[in-house]
Coordinates of C-alpha atoms and ligand atoms in Angstrom, one line a residue:
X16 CA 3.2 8.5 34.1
X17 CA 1.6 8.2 30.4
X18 CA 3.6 7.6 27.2
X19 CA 3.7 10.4 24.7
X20 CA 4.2 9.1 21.1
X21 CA 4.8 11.2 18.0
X22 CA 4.0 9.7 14.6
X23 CA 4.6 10.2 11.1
X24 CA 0.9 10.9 9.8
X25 CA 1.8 11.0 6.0
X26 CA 4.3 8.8 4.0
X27 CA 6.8 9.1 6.1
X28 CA 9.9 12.2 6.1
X29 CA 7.5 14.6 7.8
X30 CA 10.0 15.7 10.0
X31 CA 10.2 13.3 12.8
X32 CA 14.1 13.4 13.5
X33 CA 14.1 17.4 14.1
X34 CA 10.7 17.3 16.5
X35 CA 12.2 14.6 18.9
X36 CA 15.5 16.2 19.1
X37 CA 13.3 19.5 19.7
X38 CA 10.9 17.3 22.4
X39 CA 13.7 15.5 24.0
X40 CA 14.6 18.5 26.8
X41 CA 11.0 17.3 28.2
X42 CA 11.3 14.1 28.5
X43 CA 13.9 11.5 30.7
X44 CA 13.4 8.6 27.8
X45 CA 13.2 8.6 23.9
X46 CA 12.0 4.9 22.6
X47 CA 12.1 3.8 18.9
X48 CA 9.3 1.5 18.3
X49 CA 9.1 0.0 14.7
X50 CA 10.4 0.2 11.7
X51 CA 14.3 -0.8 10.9
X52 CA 17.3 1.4 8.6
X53 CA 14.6 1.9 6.3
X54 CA 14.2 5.0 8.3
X55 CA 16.5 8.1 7.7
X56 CA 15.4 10.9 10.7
X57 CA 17.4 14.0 10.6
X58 CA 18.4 16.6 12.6
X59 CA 20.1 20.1 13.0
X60 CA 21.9 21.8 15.6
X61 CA 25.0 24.0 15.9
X62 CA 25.4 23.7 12.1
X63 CA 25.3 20.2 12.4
X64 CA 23.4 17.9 10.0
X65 CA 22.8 14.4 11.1
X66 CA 21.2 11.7 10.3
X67 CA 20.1 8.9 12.1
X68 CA 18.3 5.3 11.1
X69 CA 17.9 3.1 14.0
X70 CA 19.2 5.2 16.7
X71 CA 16.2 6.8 18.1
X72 CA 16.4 10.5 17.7
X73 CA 17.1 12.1 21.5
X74 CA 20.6 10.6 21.4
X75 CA 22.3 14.0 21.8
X76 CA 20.8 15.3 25.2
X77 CA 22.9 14.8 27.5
X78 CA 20.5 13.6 30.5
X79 CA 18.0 11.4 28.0
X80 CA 17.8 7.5 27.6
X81 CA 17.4 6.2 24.2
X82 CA 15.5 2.7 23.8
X83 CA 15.9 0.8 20.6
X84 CA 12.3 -1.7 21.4
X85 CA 11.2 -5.0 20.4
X86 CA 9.2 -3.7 17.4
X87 CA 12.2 -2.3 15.9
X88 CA 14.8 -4.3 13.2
X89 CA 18.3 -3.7 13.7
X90 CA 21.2 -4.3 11.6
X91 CA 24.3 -4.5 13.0
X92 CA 26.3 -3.2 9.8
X93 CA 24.9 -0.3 9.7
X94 CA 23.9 -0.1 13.3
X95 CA 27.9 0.2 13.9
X96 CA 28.3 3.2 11.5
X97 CA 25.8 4.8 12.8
X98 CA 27.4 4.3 16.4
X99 CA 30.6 5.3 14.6
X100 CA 29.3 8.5 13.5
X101 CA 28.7 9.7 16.9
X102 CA 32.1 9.2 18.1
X103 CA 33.4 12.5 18.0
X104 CA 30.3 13.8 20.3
X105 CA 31.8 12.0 22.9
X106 CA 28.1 10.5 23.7
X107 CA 28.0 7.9 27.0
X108 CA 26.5 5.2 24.4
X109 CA 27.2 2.5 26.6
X110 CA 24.8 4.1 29.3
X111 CA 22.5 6.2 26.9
X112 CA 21.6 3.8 23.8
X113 CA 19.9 0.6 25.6
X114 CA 18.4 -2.2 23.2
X115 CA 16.2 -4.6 23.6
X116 CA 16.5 -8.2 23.8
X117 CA 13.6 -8.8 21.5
X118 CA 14.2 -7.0 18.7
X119 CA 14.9 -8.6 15.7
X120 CA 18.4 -8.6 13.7
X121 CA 18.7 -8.3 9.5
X122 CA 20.9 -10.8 8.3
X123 CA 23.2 -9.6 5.0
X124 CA 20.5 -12.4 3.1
X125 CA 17.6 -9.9 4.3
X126 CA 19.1 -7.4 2.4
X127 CA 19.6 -9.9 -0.6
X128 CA 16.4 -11.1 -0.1
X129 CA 15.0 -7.8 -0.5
X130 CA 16.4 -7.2 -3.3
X131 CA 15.4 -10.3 -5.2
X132 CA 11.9 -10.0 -4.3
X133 CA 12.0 -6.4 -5.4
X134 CA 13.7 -7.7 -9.0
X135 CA 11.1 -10.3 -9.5
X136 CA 8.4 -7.7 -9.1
X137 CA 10.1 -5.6 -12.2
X138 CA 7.6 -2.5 -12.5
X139 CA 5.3 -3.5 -9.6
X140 CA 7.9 -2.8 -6.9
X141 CA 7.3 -1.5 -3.5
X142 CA 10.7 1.0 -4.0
X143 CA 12.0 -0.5 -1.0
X144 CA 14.7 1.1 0.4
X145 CA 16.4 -2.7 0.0
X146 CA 17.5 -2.5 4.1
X147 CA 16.0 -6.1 4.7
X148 CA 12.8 -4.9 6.5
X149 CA 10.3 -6.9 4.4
X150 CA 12.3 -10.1 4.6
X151 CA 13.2 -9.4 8.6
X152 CA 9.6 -9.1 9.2
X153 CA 8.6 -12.3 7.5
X154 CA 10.8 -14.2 9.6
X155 CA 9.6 -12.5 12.6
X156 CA 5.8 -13.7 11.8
X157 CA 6.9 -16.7 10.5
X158 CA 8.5 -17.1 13.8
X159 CA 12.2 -18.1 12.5
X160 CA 13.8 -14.7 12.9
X161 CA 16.7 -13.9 14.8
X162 CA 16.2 -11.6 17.9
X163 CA 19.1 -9.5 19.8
X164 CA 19.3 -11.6 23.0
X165 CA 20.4 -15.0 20.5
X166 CA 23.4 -12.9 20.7
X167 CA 23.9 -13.5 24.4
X168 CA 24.0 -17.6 23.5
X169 CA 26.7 -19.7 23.0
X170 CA 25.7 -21.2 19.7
X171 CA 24.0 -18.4 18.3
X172 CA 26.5 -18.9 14.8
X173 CA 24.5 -22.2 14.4
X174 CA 21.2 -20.7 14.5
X175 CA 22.8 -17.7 12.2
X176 CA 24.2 -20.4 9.4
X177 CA 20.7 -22.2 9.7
X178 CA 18.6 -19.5 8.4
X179 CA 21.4 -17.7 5.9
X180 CA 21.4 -21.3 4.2
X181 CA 17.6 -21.1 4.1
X182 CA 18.0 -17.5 2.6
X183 CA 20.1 -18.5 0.0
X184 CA 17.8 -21.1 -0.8
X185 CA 15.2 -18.9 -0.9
X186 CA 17.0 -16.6 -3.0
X187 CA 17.5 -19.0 -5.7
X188 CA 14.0 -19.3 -5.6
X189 CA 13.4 -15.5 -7.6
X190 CA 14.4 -15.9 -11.0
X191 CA 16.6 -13.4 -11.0
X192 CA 20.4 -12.3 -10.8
X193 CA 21.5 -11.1 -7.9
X194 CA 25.5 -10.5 -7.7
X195 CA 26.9 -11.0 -4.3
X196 CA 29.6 -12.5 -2.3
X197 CA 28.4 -13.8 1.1
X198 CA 32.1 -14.3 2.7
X199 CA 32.6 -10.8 2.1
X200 CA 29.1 -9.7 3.7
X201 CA 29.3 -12.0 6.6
X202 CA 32.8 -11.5 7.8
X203 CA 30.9 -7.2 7.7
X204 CA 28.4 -8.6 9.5
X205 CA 30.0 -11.2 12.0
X206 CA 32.6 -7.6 12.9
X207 CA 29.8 -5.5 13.4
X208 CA 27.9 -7.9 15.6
X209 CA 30.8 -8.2 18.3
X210 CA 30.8 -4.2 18.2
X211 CA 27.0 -4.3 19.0
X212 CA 28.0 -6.9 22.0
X213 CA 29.6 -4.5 23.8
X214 CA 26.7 -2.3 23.8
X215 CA 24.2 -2.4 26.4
X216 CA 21.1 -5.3 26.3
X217 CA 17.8 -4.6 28.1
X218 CA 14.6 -6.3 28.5
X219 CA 12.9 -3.4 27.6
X220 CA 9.3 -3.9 28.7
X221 CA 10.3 -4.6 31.9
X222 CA 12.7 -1.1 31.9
X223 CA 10.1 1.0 30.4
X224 CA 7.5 -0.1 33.1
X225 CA 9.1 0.7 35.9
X226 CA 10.8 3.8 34.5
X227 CA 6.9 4.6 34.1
X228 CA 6.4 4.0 37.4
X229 CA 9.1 5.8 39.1
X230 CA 7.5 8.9 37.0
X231 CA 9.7 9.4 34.3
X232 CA 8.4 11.0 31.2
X233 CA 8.9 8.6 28.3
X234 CA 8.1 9.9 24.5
X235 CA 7.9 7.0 21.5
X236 CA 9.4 7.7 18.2
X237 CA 7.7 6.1 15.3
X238 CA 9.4 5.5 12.1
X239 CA 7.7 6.0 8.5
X240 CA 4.7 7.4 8.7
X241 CA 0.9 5.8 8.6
X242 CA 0.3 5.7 5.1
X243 CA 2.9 3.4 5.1
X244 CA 1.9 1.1 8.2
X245 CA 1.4 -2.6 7.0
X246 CA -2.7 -2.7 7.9
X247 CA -4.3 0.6 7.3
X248 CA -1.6 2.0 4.6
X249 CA -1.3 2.2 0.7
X250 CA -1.2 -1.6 0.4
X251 CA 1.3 -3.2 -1.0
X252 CA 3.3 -0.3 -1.3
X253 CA 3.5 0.2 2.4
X254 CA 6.5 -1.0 4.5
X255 CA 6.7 -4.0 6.8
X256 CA 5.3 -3.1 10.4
X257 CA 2.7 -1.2 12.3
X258 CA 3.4 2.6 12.1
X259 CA 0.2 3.7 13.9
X260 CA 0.0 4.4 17.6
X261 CA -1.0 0.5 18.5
X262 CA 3.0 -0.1 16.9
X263 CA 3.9 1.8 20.0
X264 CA 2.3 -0.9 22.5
X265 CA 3.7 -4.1 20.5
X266 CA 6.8 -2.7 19.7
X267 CA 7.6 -1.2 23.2
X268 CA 5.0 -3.6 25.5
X269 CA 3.6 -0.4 26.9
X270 CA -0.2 -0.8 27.5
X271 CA -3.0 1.0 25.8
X272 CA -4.3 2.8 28.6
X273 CA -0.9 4.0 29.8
X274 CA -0.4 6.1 26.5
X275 CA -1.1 9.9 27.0
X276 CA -0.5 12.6 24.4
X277 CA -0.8 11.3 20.8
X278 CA 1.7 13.6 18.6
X279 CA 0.7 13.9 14.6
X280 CA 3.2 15.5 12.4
X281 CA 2.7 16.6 9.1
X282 CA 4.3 18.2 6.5
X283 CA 2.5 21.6 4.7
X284 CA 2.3 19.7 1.6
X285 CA 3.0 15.8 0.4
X286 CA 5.6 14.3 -0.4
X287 CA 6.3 10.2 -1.1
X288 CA 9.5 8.2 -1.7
X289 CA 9.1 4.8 -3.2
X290 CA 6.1 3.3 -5.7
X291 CA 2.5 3.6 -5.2
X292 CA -1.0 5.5 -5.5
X293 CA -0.8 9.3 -4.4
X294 CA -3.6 11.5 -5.4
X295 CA -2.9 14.8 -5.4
X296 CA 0.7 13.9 -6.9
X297 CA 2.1 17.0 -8.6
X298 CA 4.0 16.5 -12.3
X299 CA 4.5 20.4 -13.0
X300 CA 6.2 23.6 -11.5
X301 CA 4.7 23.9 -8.7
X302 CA 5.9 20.1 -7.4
X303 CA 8.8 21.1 -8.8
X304 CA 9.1 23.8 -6.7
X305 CA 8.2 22.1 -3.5
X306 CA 11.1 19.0 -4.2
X307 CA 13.9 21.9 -5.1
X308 CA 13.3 24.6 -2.5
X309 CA 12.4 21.5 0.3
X310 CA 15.2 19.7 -0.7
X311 CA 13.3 16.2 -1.0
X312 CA 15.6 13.7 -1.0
X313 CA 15.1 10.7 0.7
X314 CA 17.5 10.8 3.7
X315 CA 18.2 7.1 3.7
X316 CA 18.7 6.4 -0.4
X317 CA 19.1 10.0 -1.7
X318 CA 15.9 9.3 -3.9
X319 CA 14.2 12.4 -5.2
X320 CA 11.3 12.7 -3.0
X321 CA 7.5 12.9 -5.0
X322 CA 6.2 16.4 -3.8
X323 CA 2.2 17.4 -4.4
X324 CA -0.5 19.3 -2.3
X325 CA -1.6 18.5 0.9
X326 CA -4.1 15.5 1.1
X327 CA -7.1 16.2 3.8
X328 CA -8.8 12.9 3.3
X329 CA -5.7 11.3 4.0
X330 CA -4.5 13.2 6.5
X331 CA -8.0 12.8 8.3
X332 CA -7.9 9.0 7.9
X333 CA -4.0 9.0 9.9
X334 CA -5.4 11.6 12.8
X335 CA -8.7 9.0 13.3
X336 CA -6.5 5.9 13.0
X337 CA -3.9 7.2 15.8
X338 CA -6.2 9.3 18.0
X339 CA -3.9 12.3 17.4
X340 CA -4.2 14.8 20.2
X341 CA -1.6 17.3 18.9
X342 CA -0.2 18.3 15.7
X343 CA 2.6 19.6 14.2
X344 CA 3.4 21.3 10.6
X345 CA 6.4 21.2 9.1
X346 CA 8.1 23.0 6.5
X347 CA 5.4 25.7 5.9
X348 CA 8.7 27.7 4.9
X349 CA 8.7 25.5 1.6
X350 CA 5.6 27.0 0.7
X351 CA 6.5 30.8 1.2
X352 CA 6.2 32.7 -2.6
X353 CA 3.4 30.2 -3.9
X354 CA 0.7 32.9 -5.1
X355 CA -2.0 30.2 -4.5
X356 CA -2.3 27.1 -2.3
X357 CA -4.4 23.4 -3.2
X358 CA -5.9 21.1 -0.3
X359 CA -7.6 18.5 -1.2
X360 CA -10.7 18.0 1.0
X361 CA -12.5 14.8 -0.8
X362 CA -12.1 12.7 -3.5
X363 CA -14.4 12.0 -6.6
X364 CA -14.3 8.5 -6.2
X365 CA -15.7 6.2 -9.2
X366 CA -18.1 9.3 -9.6
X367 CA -19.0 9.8 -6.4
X368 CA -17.6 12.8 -3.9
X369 CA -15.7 11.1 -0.8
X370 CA -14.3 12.4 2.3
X371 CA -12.9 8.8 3.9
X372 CA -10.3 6.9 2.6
X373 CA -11.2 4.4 0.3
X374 CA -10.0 0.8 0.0
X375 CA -7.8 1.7 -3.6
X376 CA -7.1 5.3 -4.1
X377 CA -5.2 4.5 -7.8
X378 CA -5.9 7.1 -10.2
X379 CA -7.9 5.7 -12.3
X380 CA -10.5 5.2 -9.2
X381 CA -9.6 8.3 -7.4
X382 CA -9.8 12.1 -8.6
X383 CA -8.8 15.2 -6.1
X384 CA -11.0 17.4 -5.2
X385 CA -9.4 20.8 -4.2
X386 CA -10.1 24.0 -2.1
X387 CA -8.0 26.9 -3.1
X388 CA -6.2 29.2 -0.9
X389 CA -4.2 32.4 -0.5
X390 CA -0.7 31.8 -0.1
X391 CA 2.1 34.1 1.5
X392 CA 5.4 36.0 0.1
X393 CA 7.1 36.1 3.5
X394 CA 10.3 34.1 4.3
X395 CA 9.3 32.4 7.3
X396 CA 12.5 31.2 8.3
X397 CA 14.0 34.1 10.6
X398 CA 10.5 33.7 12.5
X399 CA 11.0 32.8 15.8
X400 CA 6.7 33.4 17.3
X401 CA 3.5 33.1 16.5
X402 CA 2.2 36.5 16.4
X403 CA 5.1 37.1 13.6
X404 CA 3.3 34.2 11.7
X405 CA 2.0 36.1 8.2
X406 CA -2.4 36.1 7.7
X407 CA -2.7 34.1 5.1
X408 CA -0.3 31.1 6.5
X409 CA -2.8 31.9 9.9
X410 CA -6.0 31.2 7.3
X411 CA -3.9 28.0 6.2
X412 CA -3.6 26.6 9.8
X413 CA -7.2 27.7 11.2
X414 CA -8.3 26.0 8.3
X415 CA -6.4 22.7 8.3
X416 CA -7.6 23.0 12.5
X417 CA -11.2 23.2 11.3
X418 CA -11.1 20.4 9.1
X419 CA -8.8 17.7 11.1
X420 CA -10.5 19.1 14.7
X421 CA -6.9 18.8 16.1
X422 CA -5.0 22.0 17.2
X423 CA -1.8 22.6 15.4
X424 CA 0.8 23.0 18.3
X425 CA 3.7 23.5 16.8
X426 CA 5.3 25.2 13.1
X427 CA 8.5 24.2 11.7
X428 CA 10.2 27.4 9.4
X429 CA 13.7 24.9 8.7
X430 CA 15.2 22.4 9.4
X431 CA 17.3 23.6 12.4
X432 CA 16.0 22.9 16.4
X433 CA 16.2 26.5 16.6
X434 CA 13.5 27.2 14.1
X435 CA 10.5 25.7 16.0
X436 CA 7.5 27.9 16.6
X437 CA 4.8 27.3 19.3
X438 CA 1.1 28.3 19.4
Ligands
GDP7 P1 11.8 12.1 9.2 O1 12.1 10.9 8.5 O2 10.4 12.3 9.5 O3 12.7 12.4 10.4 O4 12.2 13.3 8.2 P2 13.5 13.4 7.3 O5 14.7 13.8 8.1 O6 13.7 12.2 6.4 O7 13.1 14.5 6.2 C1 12.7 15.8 6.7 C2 13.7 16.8 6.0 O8 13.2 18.1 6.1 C3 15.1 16.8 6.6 O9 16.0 17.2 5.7 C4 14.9 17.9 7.7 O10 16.2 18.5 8.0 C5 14.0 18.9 6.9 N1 13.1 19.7 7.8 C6 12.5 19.4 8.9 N2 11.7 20.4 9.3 C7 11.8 21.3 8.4 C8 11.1 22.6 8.2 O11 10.3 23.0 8.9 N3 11.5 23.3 7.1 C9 12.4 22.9 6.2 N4 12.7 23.7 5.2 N5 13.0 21.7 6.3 C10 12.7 20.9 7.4
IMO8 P1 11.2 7.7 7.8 O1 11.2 7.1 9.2 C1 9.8 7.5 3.7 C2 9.1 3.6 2.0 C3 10.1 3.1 0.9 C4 9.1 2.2 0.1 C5 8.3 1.5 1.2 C6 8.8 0.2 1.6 O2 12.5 8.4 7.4 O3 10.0 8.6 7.6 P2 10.9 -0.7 3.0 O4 12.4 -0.4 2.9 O5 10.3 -0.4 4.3 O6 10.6 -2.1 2.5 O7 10.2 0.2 1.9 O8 8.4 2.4 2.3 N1 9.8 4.0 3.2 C7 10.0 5.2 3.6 N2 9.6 6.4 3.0 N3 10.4 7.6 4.9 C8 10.7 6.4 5.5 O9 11.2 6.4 6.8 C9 10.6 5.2 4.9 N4 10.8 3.9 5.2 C10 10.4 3.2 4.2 O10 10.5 4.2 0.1 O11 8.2 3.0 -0.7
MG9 MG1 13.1 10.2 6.8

């Protein structure tokens, strides 16, 4: 049986959290493969609003397994409130959430050294949510992080007080002034890690193959999205791991050739938390608009989200680099009353008209060039089908389908589960 994935294709907050929830009735496994608390994936059901960061997002159907893999950073402070959170939904975690061995823990001086990094860097920042993924990543390439099954050893507090030592050392390093007390963090940190030891520990590569082979249909959750992935994103200002569908083989050891459908999700327009070049960036009404009546803010830091039109060339480059098979448009609703609609189909790069990405896509290189549609009046979110779908938001999607030779599955009108429409 092939493994699905379904991947962010933009910077990240397309929607991700609401889709796997909505996915998750056809599938028997949902595994997270990248990406740490940086995340914030949320969904809605029943009135309920929740938001999750590491846990992947199938964890409330009943008959699904949810896989945190190797790929993926955990940390155990907030790792525990999360787990605390779902307490009153009287979840099986024990049987339901299984995490592998391999993945990587942030230590509290991750998080410190994330944000003296970010300090020293004054107005060139990354905007990193400050979770410790940068620094956790480092230390898993430069092969002295620390992984879930050092848990399972007896001196695993040695190796612990090792690197923290290193990390302070490291920190005094920046020339900068970071305030913290590290009793106070650790004794968080040493609580929440006896919590995660009663939690189940898997060596996942090994469960994920032969759940593949018994037949059971597995889906892969990607984090951030692939503007952000550490190769082929907005370099530097990009996060710390793979976000593009090769993440889902390292960061679940599931081989090429076993994935099946490749799942692109987009949002209608753009929008972008953090620092860093974006082209068809809107600083008027209309982005105004899109951040108010979308409600973009960041689900992890409560940032005000950076809201513009939607970005073909960009979008193009993420369906090529993942072999998307399948996409899905979110929040089309956010767009309901605009008179007249942008997408950007190339870019006038240095003076010359583009249609690929480009190495730097700053604005002093990069201009947008724009096609202008029709928008629609209608409120979208009561719609429940396709054929109640108004013309011009039909023009919208043939046209995005035409350009991106992808068909557009699926249309998100709100954030609920309910308010899923399929074509
Ligand atoms: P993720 O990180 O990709 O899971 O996305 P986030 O949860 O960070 O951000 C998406 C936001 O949009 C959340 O607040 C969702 O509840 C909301 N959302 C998802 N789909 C839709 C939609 O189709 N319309 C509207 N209006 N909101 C949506
Ligand atoms: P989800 O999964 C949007 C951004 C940060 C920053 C950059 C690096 O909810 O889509 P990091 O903390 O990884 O060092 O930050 O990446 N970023 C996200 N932006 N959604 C996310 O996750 C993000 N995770 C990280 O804002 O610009
Ligand atoms: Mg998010």
């Amino acid at each position: 049986m092939a493994v699905d994935l379904l991947l962010g294709l933009q910077w990240g907050d397309e929607g991700k959290g609401k889709i796997v929830d909505v996915l998750t009735r056809n599938y028997d496994i949902i595994a997270r493969f990248q990406g740490g608390p940086n995340a914030g994936h949320t969904l809605e059901f029943d009135g309920i609003k929740h938001v999750l960061h590491t846990i992947p997002s199938g964890i409330f159907h009943k008959n699904a397994i949810n896989v945190v893999g190797n790929g993926v950073v955990i940390d155990p402070v907030i790792f525990k409130k999360e787990i605390d959170a779902l307490k009153k939904f009287n979840l099986d975690i024990k049987a339901k959430l299984l995490i592998s061995r391999k993945a990587h823990l942030i230590l509290p001086t991750h998080r410190l050294l994330d944000a003296a990094s970010e300090a020293a860097k004054g107005k060139a920042k990354i905007g990193s949510t400050l979770k410790g993924i940068g620094p956790t990543y480092m230390d898993k390439t430069g092969r002295n992080g620390m992984r879930i099954g050092d848990l399972e050893l007896s001196n695993w507090k040695e190796k612990y007080r090792l690197l923290a030592n290193k990390h302070e050392a490291m920190i005094g390093f920046y020339d900068v002034d970071i305030q913290y007390d590290l009793a106070e963090l650790e004794a968080d940190f040493f609580k929440a890690v006896e919590e995660l030891k009663t939690l189940t520990f898997i060596d996942s590569e090994e469960y994920l193959y032969q759940a593949q082979k018994a037949g059971k249909k597995i889906l892969a959750e990607g984090a951030q999205g692939s503007l952000l992935d550490i190769d082929f994103g907005t370099y530097p200002f990009v996060t710390s791991s793979n976000t593009t569908a090769a993440g889902a083989c390292t960061g679940l050891g599931v081989a090429p050739n076993q994935i099946g459908a490749v799942k692109g999700i987009f949002k209608a327009y753009t929008t972008r938390v953090g620092s860093g070049p974006f082209p068809t960036e809107l600083f008027d009404e209309d982005g105004e608009t899109m951040g108010r009546v979308g409600n973009e803010f960041g689900a992890t830091t409560g940032r005000a989200r950076r809201c513009g039109w939607l970005d073909l060339v960009a979008l193009k480059y993420a369906v090529q680099i993942n072999g998307v098979t399948e996409l899905m448009m979110m929040k089309g609703d956010v767009l309901s009353g605009f008179k007249k609609l942008k997408v950007c189909t190339a870019y006038n790069y240095k003076g010359n008209e583009i249609t690929h990405l480009p190495f730097n896509i700053e604005a002093e290189n990069v201009t947008p060039i724009y096609s202008e549609m029709n928008g629609w009046a209608e409120d979208l979110t009561k719609m429940d089908k396709a054929d109640q779908l108004p013309s011009s938001l039909n023009d919208y999607i043939d046209f995005l389908e035409k350009e991106l030779e992808v068909p557009i599955k699926i249309v998100s009108v709100g954030p609920d589960r309910t308010q899923t429409i399929y074509r």
